[in-house]
Amino acid sequence: MSIEIKAPTLPESVPDGTIASWHKKAGDAVKRDELLVDIETDKVVIEVVSPADGVLEKIVKDSGDTIVSNELIALVKEGAADSGDAKPAAADDDKKAESKADNKTAASSDSKSESGSADAAPLSPAAKKLAEEHGLKAEQITGTGKDGRVTKEDVMNAIESGSKAGSGSAAPVSREHPVADMSSGRVEERVPMSRLRAKVAERLLQASQTTAMLTTFNEVNMEPVMSLRARYKDQFEKTHDGVRLGFMSFFVRACVEALKRFPAVNASIDGSDIVYHGYQDIGVAVSSPRGLVVPVLRNADHMSLAQVEGKIREYGLKAQDGKLSMDEMTGGTFTISNGGVFGSLLSTPILNPPQTAILGMHKIQERPMAVNGKVEILPMMYLALSYDHRMIDGKEAVQFLVTIKDLLEDPARILLEI
């Protein structure tokens, strides 16, 4: 019996998706819950697995094809995995499918060899796609991620070091986007922009063209927070089951308190209406192999420092593995972006519509500062608040940022809410 494999139901905000890569070929044996295909949307990569043991009978939508919710993408023939003579149903459809059927034996052999290797490390979806494009196998790449997981950066390092496949009997994987002649030493490669990168570009352009964006700056002395963290970090980690005390939780809590005092900064514009949110959902910008993503801390005003730190770490790991869900990246009333982790000293963050403000954190750097008439060396951080001037006046924006500064320079005020 053939089972229809359909695209998952996509949220209303995501009209369609793209077939990123098939992990099986037509005619390959599959097991229940085994990964078949990655579907890329504007926000996340969705993994579709086999519903039963059998054979991937037919691929209806190839890599690069656009799909919509619940659209048929493949057929799995249940219980035929051990028959040994299953052929792709698409073999009689056209020459393209015939080619797939002719190459089925070699492809299946390669797949079995890879899956049966005891030394092969797991690959993230982005890493797997890049490795396949360059003809690399998992066992040829040293993984630096959690539990030896191979990241996109690991694949890129392997490519740069010349660790190409082809030494075995398996034929190298053909590239959809071939590079220029490498003998000249001037290599170029043309690849389509990923849906996530395209969406990010669209939203950033939209923000710059449709908002009256302005940025105000201030600086904060991080010595009080750093001293508090150094004093209690070991006890904090033991008390909260290994959760480490970082700086982000202090910033989230400071932002929550400041948003309560200045509700316009926590609002959004919907057409000619202003929507004031009675809750604080804080988006935290996280770097992933696919680009920048912004998972959301729901009801951050009800979260403890430990809960904030634990959730941010969870989101970071999910982002690296491409496991963030739609719900985790939907919504948000305010965003925090930390360019300091990459060494940025100062920047002007761009708004994340329909939000009306975003806070930019930066590198902590020791600088000579005047304190009570004396020069002291203090760990200082520049803060930047970009805001939509249509919604927020300059006075409110400055007072909001000063509030965050005051709370961080005297962390007890966060606890006391004063």
XYZ file of C-alpha atoms in Angstrom:
418
model
C 0.000 0.000 0.000
C 1.299 3.450 -0.933
C 1.245 6.176 1.716
C 1.068 9.798 0.656
C 3.770 12.037 2.139
C 2.466 15.583 2.348
C 4.004 18.883 3.313
C 3.150 19.933 6.875
C 0.528 22.557 7.610
C 2.231 25.949 7.513
C 1.146 28.943 9.635
C -0.887 31.684 7.989
C 2.156 33.966 8.079
C 4.136 31.460 5.968
C 2.426 31.055 2.573
C 4.784 28.448 1.129
C 8.073 26.602 1.510
C 10.857 25.134 -0.584
C 12.164 21.565 -0.785
C 15.672 22.055 0.587
C 17.120 18.557 0.203
C 16.025 14.927 0.002
C 17.882 12.542 2.293
C 16.621 9.528 0.334
C 16.261 8.718 -3.363
C 13.360 7.035 -5.118
C 13.728 3.292 -4.571
C 15.633 3.594 -1.280
C 14.497 1.620 1.744
C 13.190 3.755 4.585
C 12.329 3.088 8.209
C 9.558 4.530 10.314
C 10.451 8.023 11.625
C 13.530 8.161 9.370
C 14.253 11.615 7.937
C 13.138 11.909 4.313
C 13.317 15.570 3.377
C 14.017 19.064 4.712
C 11.527 21.805 3.851
C 12.836 25.359 4.174
C 10.485 28.226 4.986
C 11.075 31.902 5.650
C 11.721 31.123 9.321
C 12.689 27.491 9.943
C 13.712 24.200 8.348
C 11.014 21.558 8.823
C 12.008 17.882 8.832
C 9.562 15.389 7.299
C 9.961 11.752 8.327
C 8.640 8.464 6.977
C 5.364 7.307 8.583
C 6.201 3.601 8.149
C 8.833 1.056 7.101
C 8.971 0.600 3.345
C 10.419 2.057 0.166
C 10.424 5.637 -1.076
C 8.331 4.861 -4.122
C 8.110 8.256 -5.810
C 9.406 11.790 -5.288
C 6.770 14.241 -6.502
C 8.544 17.475 -5.525
C 12.271 17.762 -6.214
C 14.844 19.913 -4.417
C 14.206 23.573 -5.122
C 10.484 23.117 -5.817
C 8.011 25.386 -4.019
C 5.306 23.717 -1.943
C 2.261 24.831 0.025
C 0.540 23.394 3.098
C -0.468 19.732 2.822
C 0.751 19.409 -0.772
C 1.755 15.906 -1.928
C 5.545 15.629 -2.097
C 6.238 11.852 -2.207
C 4.863 8.315 -1.933
C 6.142 5.596 0.391
C 5.277 1.952 -0.350
C 4.666 0.376 3.014
C 6.276 -2.959 3.899
C 8.366 -3.236 0.749
C 11.754 -2.466 2.246
C 13.032 -6.041 2.039
C 11.655 -6.992 -1.366
C 14.807 -5.842 -3.139
C 13.009 -5.212 -6.408
C 11.071 -2.039 -5.711
C 11.352 0.490 -8.503
C 10.510 4.167 -8.474
C 6.955 4.808 -9.570
C 8.206 7.822 -11.466
C 10.324 5.648 -13.778
C 7.739 5.686 -16.531
C 6.852 9.346 -16.148
C 9.740 11.031 -17.921
C 13.440 10.789 -18.747
C 14.416 12.499 -15.545
C 12.754 9.832 -13.476
C 14.267 7.104 -15.685
C 17.694 8.469 -14.873
C 16.914 8.259 -11.176
C 15.793 4.648 -11.570
C 18.965 3.715 -13.503
C 21.147 5.176 -10.787
C 19.101 3.704 -7.935
C 21.453 0.824 -7.171
C 24.568 2.965 -6.822
C 22.743 5.615 -4.851
C 21.249 3.069 -2.460
C 24.647 1.514 -1.944
C 26.144 4.907 -1.097
C 23.297 5.643 1.318
C 23.667 2.305 3.095
C 27.414 2.772 3.332
C 27.027 6.193 4.896
C 24.294 5.189 7.312
C 26.153 2.088 8.360
C 29.389 3.839 9.196
C 30.057 3.728 12.929
C 32.338 6.781 12.686
C 29.949 9.101 10.854
C 28.968 12.120 12.954
C 25.451 13.576 12.771
C 25.058 16.627 10.545
C 22.773 19.614 10.964
C 20.410 20.150 7.976
C 22.433 23.095 6.688
C 25.696 21.173 7.059
C 24.288 18.104 5.310
C 23.081 20.146 2.363
C 26.449 21.882 1.962
C 28.357 18.606 2.326
C 26.248 16.932 -0.356
C 26.839 19.828 -2.738
C 30.618 19.445 -2.332
C 30.708 15.640 -2.397
C 31.755 15.263 1.234
C 30.731 12.472 3.606
C 30.169 12.823 7.331
C 33.126 10.624 8.245
C 35.453 12.975 6.347
C 34.516 15.965 8.513
C 35.535 16.689 12.090
C 32.518 17.883 14.046
C 32.963 20.619 16.639
C 29.309 20.904 17.700
C 27.583 19.287 20.669
C 28.265 15.523 20.892
C 30.519 15.771 17.827
C 27.748 17.149 15.611
C 28.978 18.539 12.301
C 28.047 22.193 11.774
C 28.012 24.230 8.578
C 31.269 25.883 9.631
C 32.880 22.430 9.982
C 31.881 21.591 6.407
C 33.245 24.901 5.139
C 36.533 24.254 6.942
C 36.714 20.795 5.366
C 36.087 22.279 1.917
C 38.776 24.911 2.398
C 41.303 22.330 3.567
C 40.734 20.273 0.430
C 39.018 17.288 2.086
C 37.080 16.325 -1.032
C 35.330 12.984 -1.593
C 36.089 10.693 -4.520
C 38.752 8.399 -3.124
C 36.251 5.547 -2.775
C 34.030 3.830 -5.281
C 31.127 6.209 -4.781
C 30.669 8.808 -7.482
C 30.914 12.392 -6.277
C 27.642 14.236 -5.925
C 27.003 16.594 -8.819
C 26.696 20.272 -7.989
C 23.617 22.252 -8.934
C 25.678 25.463 -8.902
C 29.181 24.662 -10.267
C 32.120 26.860 -9.373
C 34.375 28.535 -11.910
C 37.634 26.960 -13.079
C 39.736 26.610 -9.947
C 43.041 26.365 -11.829
C 43.245 30.155 -12.017
C 42.919 30.454 -8.243
C 39.999 32.900 -8.625
C 36.987 30.878 -7.533
C 33.446 32.150 -7.816
C 30.190 30.449 -6.965
C 26.629 31.522 -7.702
C 23.974 30.070 -5.408
C 20.364 31.074 -4.834
C 19.677 33.091 -1.706
C 18.111 30.938 1.000
C 14.511 31.682 1.904
C 15.557 32.775 5.379
C 18.212 35.157 4.054
C 15.767 36.506 1.470
C 13.126 37.075 4.135
C 15.609 38.786 6.450
C 16.685 41.048 3.582
C 13.068 41.856 2.770
C 12.201 42.717 6.380
C 15.314 44.845 6.891
C 14.575 46.782 3.716
C 10.948 47.151 4.769
C 12.000 48.474 8.165
C 14.304 51.095 6.663
C 11.713 52.235 4.102
C 8.489 52.214 6.130
C 9.560 53.400 9.590
C 10.911 56.678 10.935
C 13.856 54.904 12.524
C 16.170 56.773 14.865
C 18.880 55.527 17.258
C 19.882 56.883 20.652
C 23.012 55.791 22.544
C 24.233 55.506 26.101
C 26.860 53.587 28.014
C 26.641 51.370 31.051
C 29.205 50.447 33.686
C 29.112 46.641 33.780
C 31.242 46.364 36.942
C 28.246 45.860 39.325
C 26.730 43.071 37.213
C 30.118 41.445 36.641
C 30.924 41.528 40.370
C 27.519 40.060 41.245
C 27.942 37.342 38.647
C 31.468 36.474 39.814
C 30.263 36.259 43.410
C 27.303 33.976 42.832
C 27.884 32.140 39.527
C 29.057 28.862 41.111
C 26.238 28.773 43.641
C 23.767 29.795 40.939
C 24.858 26.931 38.689
C 24.573 24.358 41.487
C 21.190 25.627 42.615
C 19.687 25.686 39.120
C 20.839 22.307 37.783
C 23.796 23.472 35.716
C 22.266 26.651 34.298
C 25.016 29.244 34.046
C 24.541 32.862 35.036
C 25.259 35.142 32.086
C 24.680 38.774 31.219
C 21.646 38.307 28.973
C 19.306 37.503 31.856
C 20.152 40.826 33.519
C 19.456 42.700 30.300
C 16.179 40.853 29.754
C 15.002 41.625 33.287
C 16.097 45.262 32.971
C 14.243 45.574 29.657
C 11.090 44.031 31.136
C 11.065 46.571 33.955
C 11.760 49.463 31.562
C 9.006 48.293 29.185
C 6.517 48.352 32.045
C 7.415 51.971 32.717
C 7.341 52.996 29.054
C 4.535 51.004 27.391
C 4.944 52.851 24.080
C 8.292 51.091 23.586
C 6.486 47.760 24.025
C 3.739 48.675 21.547
C 3.365 48.060 17.822
C 1.754 49.891 14.927
C -1.010 48.163 12.956
C -2.062 50.413 10.095
C -3.392 53.566 11.725
C -3.810 51.842 15.106
C -1.421 51.558 18.035
C -1.469 48.183 19.792
C -0.360 48.331 23.427
C 0.709 44.908 24.704
C -0.034 44.029 28.323
C 2.809 41.523 28.395
C 6.512 41.482 27.564
C 7.568 38.918 24.942
C 11.270 39.523 24.398
C 12.874 38.396 21.149
C 16.553 37.462 21.419
C 18.530 37.615 18.175
C 20.532 34.391 17.708
C 23.043 33.534 14.986
C 22.492 30.239 13.165
C 24.143 28.513 10.171
C 21.188 29.707 8.070
C 21.322 33.306 9.234
C 19.914 35.487 11.984
C 16.846 34.162 13.812
C 14.876 35.736 16.658
C 13.263 33.220 19.053
C 10.953 34.755 21.634
C 10.933 34.550 25.426
C 7.194 34.351 26.135
C 5.945 36.255 29.180
C 9.484 37.276 30.097
C 8.061 39.310 32.973
C 7.196 36.019 34.713
C 10.601 34.402 34.146
C 13.403 34.192 36.703
C 17.039 34.809 35.793
C 17.630 31.047 35.691
C 14.630 30.475 33.422
C 15.809 33.193 31.056
C 19.341 31.791 30.874
C 18.085 28.234 30.405
C 15.697 29.215 27.622
C 18.279 31.287 25.776
C 20.732 28.380 25.871
C 18.016 26.029 24.607
C 17.225 28.390 21.753
C 20.906 28.736 20.878
C 21.376 24.966 20.567
C 18.183 24.611 18.545
C 19.288 27.412 16.210
C 22.611 25.689 15.507
C 20.819 22.425 14.690
C 17.996 24.062 12.726
C 15.402 22.817 15.230
C 13.610 26.050 16.136
C 9.866 25.820 15.572
C 7.531 28.379 14.043
C 5.878 29.095 17.391
C 9.239 29.814 19.014
C 9.987 32.567 16.477
C 6.534 34.086 16.092
C 5.495 37.312 17.775
C 7.589 39.323 20.186
C 6.985 42.850 21.469
C 10.625 43.942 21.839
C 13.988 42.611 20.634
C 17.505 42.452 22.086
C 20.457 42.000 19.739
C 23.930 41.266 21.100
C 26.600 42.148 18.574
C 29.150 42.199 21.361
C 29.631 38.442 21.161
C 31.248 39.033 17.759
C 33.356 41.964 18.986
C 31.141 44.857 17.859
C 31.896 48.023 19.849
C 29.031 50.130 18.481
C 26.224 49.666 15.966
C 22.724 50.846 15.041
C 20.365 47.841 15.163
C 17.505 47.753 12.648
C 13.911 47.425 13.817
C 12.092 44.107 13.693
C 8.616 45.131 12.393
C 5.930 45.467 13.640
C 7.896 46.127 16.847
C 8.744 49.757 17.482
C 12.091 49.383 19.253
C 15.184 47.176 19.507
C 18.087 47.244 21.981
C 21.634 46.664 20.788
C 24.230 45.298 23.214
C 27.920 45.542 22.442
C 31.380 44.479 23.543
C 32.422 45.075 27.143
C 35.652 47.037 27.004
C 37.730 48.577 29.762
C 38.028 52.346 29.451
C 39.255 55.174 31.691
C 36.211 56.874 33.248
C 35.808 59.866 35.542
C 34.282 58.713 38.856
C 33.812 61.280 41.645
C 36.600 63.418 40.265
C 39.011 60.487 39.846
C 39.984 58.419 36.810
C 39.104 54.718 37.102
C 39.394 51.862 34.624
C 35.907 50.352 34.251
C 34.337 47.676 32.036
C 32.015 49.751 29.858
C 29.431 48.778 27.251
C 27.763 50.994 24.691
C 23.995 50.524 24.407
C 21.978 51.494 21.336
C 18.201 51.817 21.146
C 16.714 52.069 17.666
C 13.085 53.136 17.686
C 10.239 54.169 15.399
C 9.855 57.914 15.856
C 6.261 57.706 14.617
C 5.384 55.895 17.819
C 8.067 56.863 20.327
C 9.206 60.385 21.109
C 12.883 61.099 21.663
C 12.254 61.896 25.319
C 10.670 58.459 25.935
C 13.438 56.658 24.057
C 16.187 58.382 26.035
C 14.414 57.814 29.362
C 13.866 54.156 28.484
C 17.562 53.644 27.760
C 18.604 55.538 30.895
C 16.288 53.295 32.921
C 18.079 50.215 31.587
C 21.417 51.828 32.391
C 20.348 52.636 35.966
C 18.998 49.134 36.583
C 22.165 47.462 35.342
C 24.480 49.753 37.308
C 22.518 48.927 40.470
C 21.188 45.362 39.915
C 19.368 45.331 43.285
C 16.850 47.692 41.701
C 15.837 44.916 39.284
C 14.853 42.717 42.219
C 13.176 45.542 44.078
C 11.531 46.937 40.910
C 12.507 50.513 41.814
